[in-house]
Protein backbone atom coordinates (compact mmCIF):
# COMPACT_ATOMS: atom_id res chain seq x y z
CA UNK A 1 0.00 0.00 0.00
CA UNK A 2 1.28 3.42 -0.88
CA UNK A 3 2.03 5.93 1.81
CA UNK A 4 -0.24 8.93 2.16
CA UNK A 5 2.69 11.37 2.29
CA UNK A 6 1.87 14.30 0.02
CA UNK A 7 -1.40 12.63 -0.93
CA UNK A 8 -4.32 15.01 -1.35
CA UNK A 9 -7.44 13.01 -0.71
CA UNK A 10 -10.66 13.79 -2.57
CA UNK A 11 -12.39 11.57 -0.01
CA UNK A 12 -11.49 13.99 2.77
CA UNK A 13 -12.76 16.90 0.69
CA UNK A 14 -16.08 15.10 0.21
CA UNK A 15 -16.31 14.48 3.96
CA UNK A 16 -15.73 18.17 4.59
CA UNK A 17 -18.44 19.14 2.09
CA UNK A 18 -20.90 16.73 3.69
CA UNK A 19 -20.26 18.13 7.16
CA UNK A 20 -20.59 21.72 5.89
CA UNK A 21 -23.86 21.02 4.08
CA UNK A 22 -25.29 19.20 7.09
CA UNK A 23 -24.62 22.30 9.16
CA UNK A 24 -26.30 24.31 6.41
CA UNK A 25 -29.30 21.98 6.64
CA UNK A 26 -29.57 22.76 10.33
CA UNK A 27 -29.36 26.50 9.68
CA UNK A 28 -31.60 26.79 6.61
CA UNK A 29 -34.37 24.51 7.79
CA UNK A 30 -36.55 21.88 6.13
CA UNK A 31 -37.07 23.75 2.85
CA UNK A 32 -33.36 23.42 2.01
CA UNK A 33 -33.37 19.66 2.61
CA UNK A 34 -36.65 19.17 0.76
CA UNK A 35 -35.45 21.13 -2.26
CA UNK A 36 -32.19 19.20 -2.74
CA UNK A 37 -33.05 15.69 -1.51
CA UNK A 38 -34.07 12.96 -3.95
CA UNK A 39 -37.78 12.88 -4.76
CA UNK A 40 -38.82 10.64 -7.63
CA UNK A 41 -42.03 12.62 -8.17
CA UNK A 42 -40.12 15.86 -8.73
CA UNK A 43 -37.19 14.56 -10.76
CA UNK A 44 -38.17 16.22 -14.05
CA UNK A 45 -38.31 19.66 -12.48
CA UNK A 46 -35.24 19.16 -10.25
CA UNK A 47 -32.93 16.65 -11.99
CA UNK A 48 -29.93 17.85 -9.96
CA UNK A 49 -31.35 15.94 -6.99
CA UNK A 50 -29.67 12.79 -8.36
CA UNK A 51 -26.40 14.44 -7.35
CA UNK A 52 -27.32 16.72 -4.45
CA UNK A 53 -29.17 14.09 -2.41
CA UNK A 54 -25.90 12.35 -1.55
CA UNK A 55 -24.61 15.43 0.27
CA UNK A 56 -27.60 15.65 2.63
CA UNK A 57 -28.35 13.57 5.72
CA UNK A 58 -31.32 12.86 7.93
CA UNK A 59 -29.55 13.44 11.23
CA UNK A 60 -26.17 13.51 13.00
CA UNK A 61 -25.95 9.73 13.37
CA UNK A 62 -26.77 9.22 9.71
CA UNK A 63 -23.98 11.63 8.80
CA UNK A 64 -21.55 10.14 11.33
CA UNK A 65 -21.97 6.57 10.14
CA UNK A 66 -21.58 7.43 6.44
CA UNK A 67 -18.60 9.72 6.97
CA UNK A 68 -16.88 7.22 9.26
CA UNK A 69 -17.21 4.54 6.58
CA UNK A 70 -15.95 6.96 3.93
CA UNK A 71 -13.01 7.95 6.12
CA UNK A 72 -12.22 4.28 6.71
CA UNK A 73 -12.28 3.13 3.09
CA UNK A 74 -12.12 6.29 0.96
CA UNK A 75 -8.46 7.35 1.28
CA UNK A 76 -7.40 3.68 1.21
CA UNK A 77 -9.11 3.02 -2.12
CA UNK A 78 -8.20 6.41 -3.54
CA UNK A 79 -4.51 5.79 -2.91
CA UNK A 80 -4.78 2.60 -4.98
CA UNK A 81 -6.91 3.72 -7.92
CA UNK A 82 -6.30 7.47 -7.99
CA UNK A 83 -8.58 10.43 -7.30
CA UNK A 84 -10.24 10.54 -10.73
CA UNK A 85 -11.38 6.94 -10.64
CA UNK A 86 -12.35 7.29 -6.98
CA UNK A 87 -14.60 10.24 -7.81
CA UNK A 88 -16.00 8.41 -10.83
CA UNK A 89 -17.18 5.37 -8.88
CA UNK A 90 -18.28 7.44 -5.88
CA UNK A 91 -20.63 9.67 -7.87
CA UNK A 92 -21.68 6.92 -10.28
CA UNK A 93 -22.69 4.66 -7.38
CA UNK A 94 -24.58 7.45 -5.64
CA UNK A 95 -26.43 8.53 -8.78
CA UNK A 96 -27.39 5.01 -9.84
CA UNK A 97 -28.45 4.15 -6.29
CA UNK A 98 -30.98 6.99 -6.43
CA UNK A 99 -31.95 6.30 -10.04
CA UNK A 100 -33.09 2.85 -8.97
CA UNK A 101 -36.01 4.53 -7.20
CA UNK A 102 -37.20 6.66 -10.13
CA UNK A 103 -40.07 4.30 -10.89
CA UNK A 104 -41.37 4.47 -7.31
CA UNK A 105 -42.82 7.38 -5.31
CA UNK A 106 -39.77 7.65 -3.08
CA UNK A 107 -37.84 10.31 -1.20
CA UNK A 108 -34.26 9.69 -0.10
CA UNK A 109 -31.10 11.43 1.04
CA UNK A 110 -27.65 10.43 2.20
CA UNK A 111 -24.27 9.26 0.92
CA UNK A 112 -24.91 5.59 1.67
CA UNK A 113 -25.18 4.46 -1.96
CA UNK A 114 -21.96 6.26 -2.92
CA UNK A 115 -20.11 4.96 0.15
CA UNK A 116 -21.27 1.41 -0.56
CA UNK A 117 -19.77 1.79 -4.03
CA UNK A 118 -16.39 2.57 -2.47
CA UNK A 119 -16.77 -0.40 -0.15
CA UNK A 120 -17.52 -2.58 -3.18
CA UNK A 121 -14.27 -1.52 -4.87
CA UNK A 122 -12.39 -2.23 -1.64
CA UNK A 123 -13.91 -5.72 -1.46
CA UNK A 124 -12.62 -6.51 -4.95
CA UNK A 125 -9.13 -5.05 -4.49
CA UNK A 126 -8.56 -6.02 -0.83
CA UNK A 127 -10.98 -8.87 -0.01
CA UNK A 128 -8.87 -10.19 2.86
CA UNK A 129 -8.62 -6.84 4.65
CA UNK A 130 -9.61 -7.51 8.26
CA UNK A 131 -12.02 -5.34 10.22
CA UNK A 132 -14.36 -5.45 13.20
CA UNK A 133 -17.90 -6.05 11.97
CA UNK A 134 -20.13 -3.66 13.92
CA UNK A 135 -16.98 -2.81 15.92
CA UNK A 136 -17.07 -6.23 17.64
CA UNK A 137 -16.61 -9.30 15.41
CA UNK A 138 -13.29 -9.68 13.53
CA UNK A 139 -13.67 -10.86 9.94
CA UNK A 140 -12.41 -10.22 6.43
CA UNK A 141 -13.97 -7.48 4.35
CA UNK A 142 -15.27 -10.07 1.89
CA UNK A 143 -17.18 -11.83 4.68
CA UNK A 144 -18.46 -8.52 6.05
CA UNK A 145 -19.76 -7.57 2.59
CA UNK A 146 -21.70 -10.85 2.47
CA UNK A 147 -23.41 -10.00 5.76
CA UNK A 148 -24.11 -6.45 4.54
CA UNK A 149 -25.91 -7.93 1.53
CA UNK A 150 -27.98 -10.25 3.74
CA UNK A 151 -28.93 -7.39 6.06
CA UNK A 152 -29.90 -5.10 3.18
CA UNK A 153 -31.90 -7.83 1.43
CA UNK A 154 -33.81 -8.38 4.66
CA UNK A 155 -34.29 -4.63 4.99
CA UNK A 156 -35.73 -4.30 1.48
CA UNK A 157 -38.75 -6.33 2.60
CA UNK A 158 -38.95 -5.72 6.34
CA UNK A 159 -37.36 -2.33 7.07
CA UNK A 160 -39.36 0.52 5.51
CA UNK A 161 -37.88 3.99 5.71
CA UNK A 162 -34.32 2.86 4.96
CA UNK A 163 -32.94 2.89 1.40
CA UNK A 164 -31.61 -0.66 1.55
CA UNK A 165 -32.07 -1.13 -2.18
CA UNK A 166 -29.84 1.90 -2.78
CA UNK A 167 -27.17 0.27 -0.62
CA UNK A 168 -27.30 -2.85 -2.78
CA UNK A 169 -27.14 -0.86 -6.02
CA UNK A 170 -24.16 1.12 -4.76
CA UNK A 171 -22.36 -2.02 -3.63
CA UNK A 172 -23.03 -3.70 -6.99
CA UNK A 173 -21.56 -0.69 -8.82
CA UNK A 174 -18.42 -0.85 -6.70
CA UNK A 175 -18.03 -4.60 -7.14
CA UNK A 176 -18.47 -4.27 -10.89
CA UNK A 177 -15.95 -1.44 -11.18
CA UNK A 178 -13.49 -3.29 -8.98
CA UNK A 179 -13.82 -6.36 -11.20
CA UNK A 180 -13.21 -4.17 -14.26
CA UNK A 181 -10.02 -2.76 -12.72
CA UNK A 182 -8.76 -6.23 -11.87
CA UNK A 183 -9.48 -7.39 -15.42
CA UNK A 184 -7.51 -4.45 -16.81
CA UNK A 185 -4.69 -5.25 -14.41
CA UNK A 186 -4.74 -8.89 -15.53
CA UNK A 187 -4.46 -7.91 -19.20
CA UNK A 188 -1.60 -5.55 -18.39
CA UNK A 189 0.22 -8.26 -16.40
CA UNK A 190 -0.30 -10.83 -19.17
CA UNK A 191 1.10 -8.36 -21.69
CA UNK A 192 4.19 -7.79 -19.55
CA UNK A 193 4.74 -11.54 -19.15
CA UNK A 194 4.37 -12.15 -22.89
CA UNK A 195 6.79 -9.38 -23.78
CA UNK A 196 9.27 -10.54 -21.17
CA UNK A 197 9.12 -14.12 -22.44
CA UNK A 198 9.61 -12.94 -26.01
CA UNK A 199 12.65 -10.93 -25.00
CA UNK A 200 14.21 -13.79 -23.06
CA UNK A 201 13.71 -16.21 -25.95
CA UNK A 202 15.28 -13.75 -28.37
CA UNK A 203 12.12 -13.30 -30.42
CA UNK A 204 11.86 -9.60 -29.90
CA UNK A 205 11.85 -7.76 -33.22
CA UNK A 206 14.86 -5.74 -34.30
CA UNK A 207 12.81 -2.55 -34.20
CA UNK A 208 12.86 -2.70 -30.41
CA UNK A 209 16.64 -2.92 -30.19
CA UNK A 210 17.22 0.79 -30.82
CA UNK A 211 17.19 3.46 -28.19
CA UNK A 212 13.85 5.00 -27.21
CA UNK A 213 13.83 8.38 -25.51
CA UNK A 214 10.46 7.77 -23.85
CA UNK A 215 11.02 4.17 -22.79
CA UNK A 216 12.02 2.75 -19.42
CA UNK A 217 13.10 -0.66 -18.24
CA UNK A 218 11.17 -2.74 -15.76
CA UNK A 219 12.77 -5.02 -13.20
CA UNK A 220 12.75 -7.74 -15.87
CA UNK A 221 15.00 -5.60 -18.10
CA UNK A 222 12.19 -5.17 -20.63
CA UNK A 223 11.73 -1.84 -22.35
CA UNK A 224 8.34 -0.16 -22.02
CA UNK A 225 6.75 2.33 -24.37
CA UNK A 226 5.06 5.48 -23.08
CA UNK A 227 1.69 3.70 -23.29
CA UNK A 228 3.09 0.79 -21.28
CA UNK A 229 4.33 3.17 -18.61
CA UNK A 230 0.93 4.88 -18.46
CA UNK A 231 -0.75 1.50 -18.05
CA UNK A 232 1.72 0.58 -15.34
CA UNK A 233 0.86 3.72 -13.39
CA UNK A 234 -2.84 2.94 -13.82
CA UNK A 235 -2.94 -0.78 -13.09
CA UNK A 236 0.45 -1.88 -11.78
CA UNK A 237 -0.28 -0.62 -8.27
CA UNK A 238 -3.72 -2.22 -7.84
PDB file of N, CA and C in Angstrom, residues 157-219:
ATOM      1  N   UNK A 157     -37.393  -5.819   2.388  1.00  0.00           N
ATOM      2  CA  UNK A 157     -38.750  -6.326   2.597  1.00  0.00           C
ATOM      3  C   UNK A 157     -39.322  -5.999   3.975  1.00  0.00           C
ATOM      4  N   UNK A 158     -38.447  -5.831   4.966  1.00  0.00           N
ATOM      5  CA  UNK A 158     -38.950  -5.721   6.335  1.00  0.00           C
ATOM      6  C   UNK A 158     -38.515  -4.454   7.075  1.00  0.00           C
ATOM      7  N   UNK A 159     -37.836  -3.537   6.393  1.00  0.00           N
ATOM      8  CA  UNK A 159     -37.360  -2.327   7.065  1.00  0.00           C
ATOM      9  C   UNK A 159     -37.718  -1.090   6.247  1.00  0.00           C
ATOM     10  N   UNK A 160     -38.968  -0.679   6.256  1.00  0.00           N
ATOM     11  CA  UNK A 160     -39.364   0.516   5.506  1.00  0.00           C
ATOM     12  C   UNK A 160     -38.718   1.770   6.092  1.00  0.00           C
ATOM     13  N   UNK A 161     -38.481   2.745   5.240  1.00  0.00           N
ATOM     14  CA  UNK A 161     -37.885   3.988   5.705  1.00  0.00           C
ATOM     15  C   UNK A 161     -36.381   4.038   5.571  1.00  0.00           C
ATOM     16  N   UNK A 162     -35.764   2.915   5.178  1.00  0.00           N
ATOM     17  CA  UNK A 162     -34.316   2.859   4.962  1.00  0.00           C
ATOM     18  C   UNK A 162     -34.074   2.444   3.511  1.00  0.00           C
ATOM     19  N   UNK A 163     -33.188   3.149   2.827  1.00  0.00           N
ATOM     20  CA  UNK A 163     -32.939   2.893   1.399  1.00  0.00           C
ATOM     21  C   UNK A 163     -31.997   1.708   1.218  1.00  0.00           C
ATOM     22  N   UNK A 164     -32.452   0.529   1.655  1.00  0.00           N
ATOM     23  CA  UNK A 164     -31.606  -0.661   1.554  1.00  0.00           C
ATOM     24  C   UNK A 164     -31.313  -1.031   0.104  1.00  0.00           C
ATOM     25  N   UNK A 165     -32.291  -0.822  -0.765  1.00  0.00           N
ATOM     26  CA  UNK A 165     -32.075  -1.131  -2.177  1.00  0.00           C
ATOM     27  C   UNK A 165     -30.964  -0.258  -2.753  1.00  0.00           C
ATOM     28  N   UNK A 166     -30.906   0.999  -2.326  1.00  0.00           N
ATOM     29  CA  UNK A 166     -29.843   1.901  -2.778  1.00  0.00           C
ATOM     30  C   UNK A 166     -28.479   1.400  -2.316  1.00  0.00           C
ATOM     31  N   UNK A 167     -28.422   0.842  -1.112  1.00  0.00           N
ATOM     32  CA  UNK A 167     -27.167   0.272  -0.622  1.00  0.00           C
ATOM     33  C   UNK A 167     -26.700  -0.850  -1.545  1.00  0.00           C
ATOM     34  N   UNK A 168     -27.635  -1.715  -1.929  1.00  0.00           N
ATOM     35  CA  UNK A 168     -27.296  -2.853  -2.782  1.00  0.00           C
ATOM     36  C   UNK A 168     -26.850  -2.396  -4.167  1.00  0.00           C
ATOM     37  N   UNK A 169     -27.526  -1.390  -4.707  1.00  0.00           N
ATOM     38  CA  UNK A 169     -27.141  -0.864  -6.022  1.00  0.00           C
ATOM     39  C   UNK A 169     -25.744  -0.250  -5.959  1.00  0.00           C
ATOM     40  N   UNK A 170     -25.482   0.525  -4.918  1.00  0.00           N
ATOM     41  CA  UNK A 170     -24.163   1.123  -4.763  1.00  0.00           C
ATOM     42  C   UNK A 170     -23.075   0.077  -4.624  1.00  0.00           C
ATOM     43  N   UNK A 171     -23.332  -0.944  -3.815  1.00  0.00           N
ATOM     44  CA  UNK A 171     -22.358  -2.022  -3.631  1.00  0.00           C
ATOM     45  C   UNK A 171     -22.107  -2.749  -4.943  1.00  0.00           C
ATOM     46  N   UNK A 172     -23.173  -3.018  -5.702  1.00  0.00           N
ATOM     47  CA  UNK A 172     -23.029  -3.699  -6.988  1.00  0.00           C
ATOM     48  C   UNK A 172     -22.185  -2.877  -7.955  1.00  0.00           C
ATOM     49  N   UNK A 173     -22.381  -1.566  -7.961  1.00  0.00           N
ATOM     50  CA  UNK A 173     -21.565  -0.687  -8.816  1.00  0.00           C
ATOM     51  C   UNK A 173     -20.090  -0.794  -8.447  1.00  0.00           C
ATOM     52  N   UNK A 174     -19.804  -0.760  -7.154  1.00  0.00           N
ATOM     53  CA  UNK A 174     -18.422  -0.854  -6.700  1.00  0.00           C
ATOM     54  C   UNK A 174     -17.791  -2.193  -7.021  1.00  0.00           C
ATOM     55  N   UNK A 175     -18.541  -3.268  -6.819  1.00  0.00           N
ATOM     56  CA  UNK A 175     -18.029  -4.602  -7.139  1.00  0.00           C
ATOM     57  C   UNK A 175     -17.746  -4.724  -8.631  1.00  0.00           C
ATOM     58  N   UNK A 176     -18.657  -4.202  -9.442  1.00  0.00           N
ATOM     59  CA  UNK A 176     -18.468  -4.266 -10.887  1.00  0.00           C
ATOM     60  C   UNK A 176     -17.264  -3.465 -11.346  1.00  0.00           C
ATOM     61  N   UNK A 177     -17.089  -2.268 -10.789  1.00  0.00           N
ATOM     62  CA  UNK A 177     -15.953  -1.439 -11.181  1.00  0.00           C
ATOM     63  C   UNK A 177     -14.646  -2.049 -10.687  1.00  0.00           C
ATOM     64  N   UNK A 178     -14.673  -2.617  -9.486  1.00  0.00           N
ATOM     65  CA  UNK A 178     -13.485  -3.288  -8.977  1.00  0.00           C
ATOM     66  C   UNK A 178     -13.090  -4.465  -9.852  1.00  0.00           C
ATOM     67  N   UNK A 179     -14.090  -5.236 -10.309  1.00  0.00           N
ATOM     68  CA  UNK A 179     -13.817  -6.364 -11.201  1.00  0.00           C
ATOM     69  C   UNK A 179     -13.228  -5.875 -12.524  1.00  0.00           C
ATOM     70  N   UNK A 180     -13.740  -4.754 -13.022  1.00  0.00           N
ATOM     71  CA  UNK A 180     -13.213  -4.167 -14.259  1.00  0.00           C
ATOM     72  C   UNK A 180     -11.744  -3.783 -14.093  1.00  0.00           C
ATOM     73  N   UNK A 181     -11.410  -3.159 -12.965  1.00  0.00           N
ATOM     74  CA  UNK A 181     -10.023  -2.759 -12.724  1.00  0.00           C
ATOM     75  C   UNK A 181      -9.106  -3.973 -12.639  1.00  0.00           C
ATOM     76  N   UNK A 182      -9.576  -5.024 -11.979  1.00  0.00           N
ATOM     77  CA  UNK A 182      -8.761  -6.234 -11.867  1.00  0.00           C
ATOM     78  C   UNK A 182      -8.567  -6.890 -13.227  1.00  0.00           C
ATOM     79  N   UNK A 183      -9.600  -6.835 -14.071  1.00  0.00           N
ATOM     80  CA  UNK A 183      -9.480  -7.391 -15.418  1.00  0.00           C
ATOM     81  C   UNK A 183      -8.453  -6.616 -16.225  1.00  0.00           C
ATOM     82  N   UNK A 184      -8.487  -5.278 -16.113  1.00  0.00           N
ATOM     83  CA  UNK A 184      -7.505  -4.454 -16.810  1.00  0.00           C
ATOM     84  C   UNK A 184      -6.097  -4.736 -16.295  1.00  0.00           C
ATOM     85  N   UNK A 185      -5.988  -4.931 -14.981  1.00  0.00           N
ATOM     86  CA  UNK A 185      -4.688  -5.251 -14.406  1.00  0.00           C
ATOM     87  C   UNK A 185      -4.198  -6.593 -14.932  1.00  0.00           C
ATOM     88  N   UNK A 186      -5.113  -7.569 -15.039  1.00  0.00           N
ATOM     89  CA  UNK A 186      -4.740  -8.886 -15.535  1.00  0.00           C
ATOM     90  C   UNK A 186      -4.234  -8.833 -16.965  1.00  0.00           C
ATOM     91  N   UNK A 187      -4.907  -8.051 -17.816  1.00  0.00           N
ATOM     92  CA  UNK A 187      -4.463  -7.914 -19.200  1.00  0.00           C
ATOM     93  C   UNK A 187      -3.094  -7.254 -19.267  1.00  0.00           C
ATOM     94  N   UNK A 188      -2.893  -6.238 -18.421  1.00  0.00           N
ATOM     95  CA  UNK A 188      -1.604  -5.550 -18.393  1.00  0.00           C
ATOM     96  C   UNK A 188      -0.500  -6.500 -17.951  1.00  0.00           C
ATOM     97  N   UNK A 189      -0.776  -7.303 -16.904  1.00  0.00           N
ATOM     98  CA  UNK A 189       0.215  -8.257 -16.400  1.00  0.00           C
ATOM     99  C   UNK A 189       0.529  -9.320 -17.445  1.00  0.00           C
ATOM    100  N   UNK A 190      -0.511  -9.827 -18.126  1.00  0.00           N
ATOM    101  CA  UNK A 190      -0.296 -10.832 -19.169  1.00  0.00           C
ATOM    102  C   UNK A 190       0.554 -10.266 -20.297  1.00  0.00           C
ATOM    103  N   UNK A 191       0.326  -9.006 -20.635  1.00  0.00           N
ATOM    104  CA  UNK A 191       1.096  -8.360 -21.688  1.00  0.00           C
ATOM    105  C   UNK A 191       2.562  -8.241 -21.296  1.00  0.00           C
ATOM    106  N   UNK A 192       2.808  -7.887 -20.030  1.00  0.00           N
ATOM    107  CA  UNK A 192       4.187  -7.792 -19.550  1.00  0.00           C
ATOM    108  C   UNK A 192       4.877  -9.151 -19.592  1.00  0.00           C
ATOM    109  N   UNK A 193       4.165 -10.182 -19.160  1.00  0.00           N
ATOM    110  CA  UNK A 193       4.737 -11.536 -19.149  1.00  0.00           C
ATOM    111  C   UNK A 193       5.065 -11.988 -20.565  1.00  0.00           C
ATOM    112  N   UNK A 194       4.149 -11.742 -21.505  1.00  0.00           N
ATOM    113  CA  UNK A 194       4.365 -12.150 -22.888  1.00  0.00           C
ATOM    114  C   UNK A 194       5.565 -11.432 -23.492  1.00  0.00           C
ATOM    115  N   UNK A 195       5.669 -10.147 -23.241  1.00  0.00           N
ATOM    116  CA  UNK A 195       6.792  -9.381 -23.779  1.00  0.00           C
ATOM    117  C   UNK A 195       8.107  -9.827 -23.148  1.00  0.00           C
ATOM    118  N   UNK A 196       8.066 -10.103 -21.863  1.00  0.00           N
ATOM    119  CA  UNK A 196       9.270 -10.543 -21.172  1.00  0.00           C
ATOM    120  C   UNK A 196       9.734 -11.887 -21.702  1.00  0.00           C
ATOM    121  N   UNK A 197       8.776 -12.805 -21.914  1.00  0.00           N
ATOM    122  CA  UNK A 197       9.124 -14.124 -22.437  1.00  0.00           C
ATOM    123  C   UNK A 197       9.702 -14.019 -23.839  1.00  0.00           C
ATOM    124  N   UNK A 198       9.115 -13.127 -24.649  1.00  0.00           N
ATOM    125  CA  UNK A 198       9.613 -12.943 -26.011  1.00  0.00           C
ATOM    126  C   UNK A 198      11.030 -12.397 -26.007  1.00  0.00           C
ATOM    127  N   UNK A 199      11.316 -11.525 -25.078  1.00  0.00           N
ATOM    128  CA  UNK A 199      12.648 -10.932 -24.996  1.00  0.00           C
ATOM    129  C   UNK A 199      13.669 -11.978 -24.566  1.00  0.00           C
ATOM    130  N   UNK A 200      13.296 -12.778 -23.563  1.00  0.00           N
ATOM    131  CA  UNK A 200      14.214 -13.794 -23.059  1.00  0.00           C
ATOM    132  C   UNK A 200      14.525 -14.832 -24.125  1.00  0.00           C
ATOM    133  N   UNK A 201      13.519 -15.189 -24.922  1.00  0.00           N
ATOM    134  CA  UNK A 201      13.707 -16.215 -25.952  1.00  0.00           C
ATOM    135  C   UNK A 201      14.348 -15.658 -27.218  1.00  0.00           C
ATOM    136  N   UNK A 202      14.606 -14.348 -27.239  1.00  0.00           N
ATOM    137  CA  UNK A 202      15.284 -13.750 -28.372  1.00  0.00           C
ATOM    138  C   UNK A 202      14.392 -13.475 -29.562  1.00  0.00           C
ATOM    139  N   UNK A 203      13.062 -13.489 -29.327  1.00  0.00           N
ATOM    140  CA  UNK A 203      12.118 -13.299 -30.423  1.00  0.00           C
ATOM    141  C   UNK A 203      11.680 -11.846 -30.589  1.00  0.00           C
ATOM    142  N   UNK A 204      12.241 -11.005 -29.810  1.00  0.00           N
ATOM    143  CA  UNK A 204      11.856  -9.603 -29.901  1.00  0.00           C
ATOM    144  C   UNK A 204      12.343  -9.029 -31.233  1.00  0.00           C
ATOM    145  N   UNK A 205      11.518  -8.287 -31.897  1.00  0.00           N
ATOM    146  CA  UNK A 205      11.852  -7.763 -33.219  1.00  0.00           C
ATOM    147  C   UNK A 205      13.009  -6.771 -33.143  1.00  0.00           C
ATOM    148  N   UNK A 206      13.697  -6.620 -34.265  1.00  0.00           N
ATOM    149  CA  UNK A 206      14.862  -5.735 -34.298  1.00  0.00           C
ATOM    150  C   UNK A 206      14.476  -4.278 -34.080  1.00  0.00           C
ATOM    151  N   UNK A 207      13.228  -3.943 -34.366  1.00  0.00           N
ATOM    152  CA  UNK A 207      12.807  -2.549 -34.203  1.00  0.00           C
ATOM    153  C   UNK A 207      12.824  -2.097 -32.762  1.00  0.00           C
ATOM    154  N   UNK A 208      12.850  -3.042 -31.828  1.00  0.00           N
ATOM    155  CA  UNK A 208      12.856  -2.701 -30.414  1.00  0.00           C
ATOM    156  C   UNK A 208      14.267  -2.644 -29.836  1.00  0.00           C
ATOM    157  N   UNK A 209      15.273  -2.885 -30.701  1.00  0.00           N
ATOM    158  CA  UNK A 209      16.639  -2.924 -30.193  1.00  0.00           C
ATOM    159  C   UNK A 209      17.253  -1.536 -30.108  1.00  0.00           C
ATOM    160  N   UNK A 210      16.680  -0.562 -30.845  1.00  0.00           N
ATOM    161  CA  UNK A 210      17.221   0.789 -30.818  1.00  0.00           C
ATOM    162  C   UNK A 210      16.907   1.486 -29.521  1.00  0.00           C
ATOM    163  N   UNK A 211      17.453   2.674 -29.395  1.00  0.00           N
ATOM    164  CA  UNK A 211      17.189   3.462 -28.189  1.00  0.00           C
ATOM    165  C   UNK A 211      15.867   4.183 -28.342  1.00  0.00           C
ATOM    166  N   UNK A 212      15.141   4.316 -27.229  1.00  0.00           N
ATOM    167  CA  UNK A 212      13.849   5.002 -27.211  1.00  0.00           C
ATOM    168  C   UNK A 212      13.900   6.038 -26.105  1.00  0.00           C
ATOM    169  N   UNK A 213      13.734   7.305 -26.500  1.00  0.00           N
ATOM    170  CA  UNK A 213      13.830   8.377 -25.510  1.00  0.00           C
ATOM    171  C   UNK A 213      12.760   8.315 -24.454  1.00  0.00           C
ATOM    172  N   UNK A 214      11.565   7.758 -24.808  1.00  0.00           N
ATOM    173  CA  UNK A 214      10.461   7.769 -23.853  1.00  0.00           C
ATOM    174  C   UNK A 214      10.273   6.431 -23.170  1.00  0.00           C
ATOM    175  N   UNK A 215      11.205   5.491 -23.369  1.00  0.00           N
ATOM    176  CA  UNK A 215      11.015   4.166 -22.786  1.00  0.00           C
ATOM    177  C   UNK A 215      11.797   4.028 -21.498  1.00  0.00           C
ATOM    178  N   UNK A 216      11.351   3.080 -20.676  1.00  0.00           N
ATOM    179  CA  UNK A 216      12.015   2.753 -19.424  1.00  0.00           C
ATOM    180  C   UNK A 216      12.123   1.243 -19.328  1.00  0.00           C
ATOM    181  N   UNK A 217      12.958   0.768 -18.444  1.00  0.00           N
ATOM    182  CA  UNK A 217      13.095  -0.660 -18.244  1.00  0.00           C
ATOM    183  C   UNK A 217      12.467  -1.066 -16.934  1.00  0.00           C
ATOM    184  N   UNK A 218      11.745  -2.192 -16.979  1.00  0.00           N
ATOM    185  CA  UNK A 218      11.168  -2.736 -15.762  1.00  0.00           C
ATOM    186  C   UNK A 218      12.221  -3.569 -15.065  1.00  0.00           C
ATOM    187  N   UNK A 219      11.834  -4.184 -13.953  1.00  0.00           N
ATOM    188  CA  UNK A 219      12.767  -5.022 -13.202  1.00  0.00           C
ATOM    189  C   UNK A 219      13.180  -6.252 -14.005  1.00  0.00           C
TER     190      UNK A 219
END
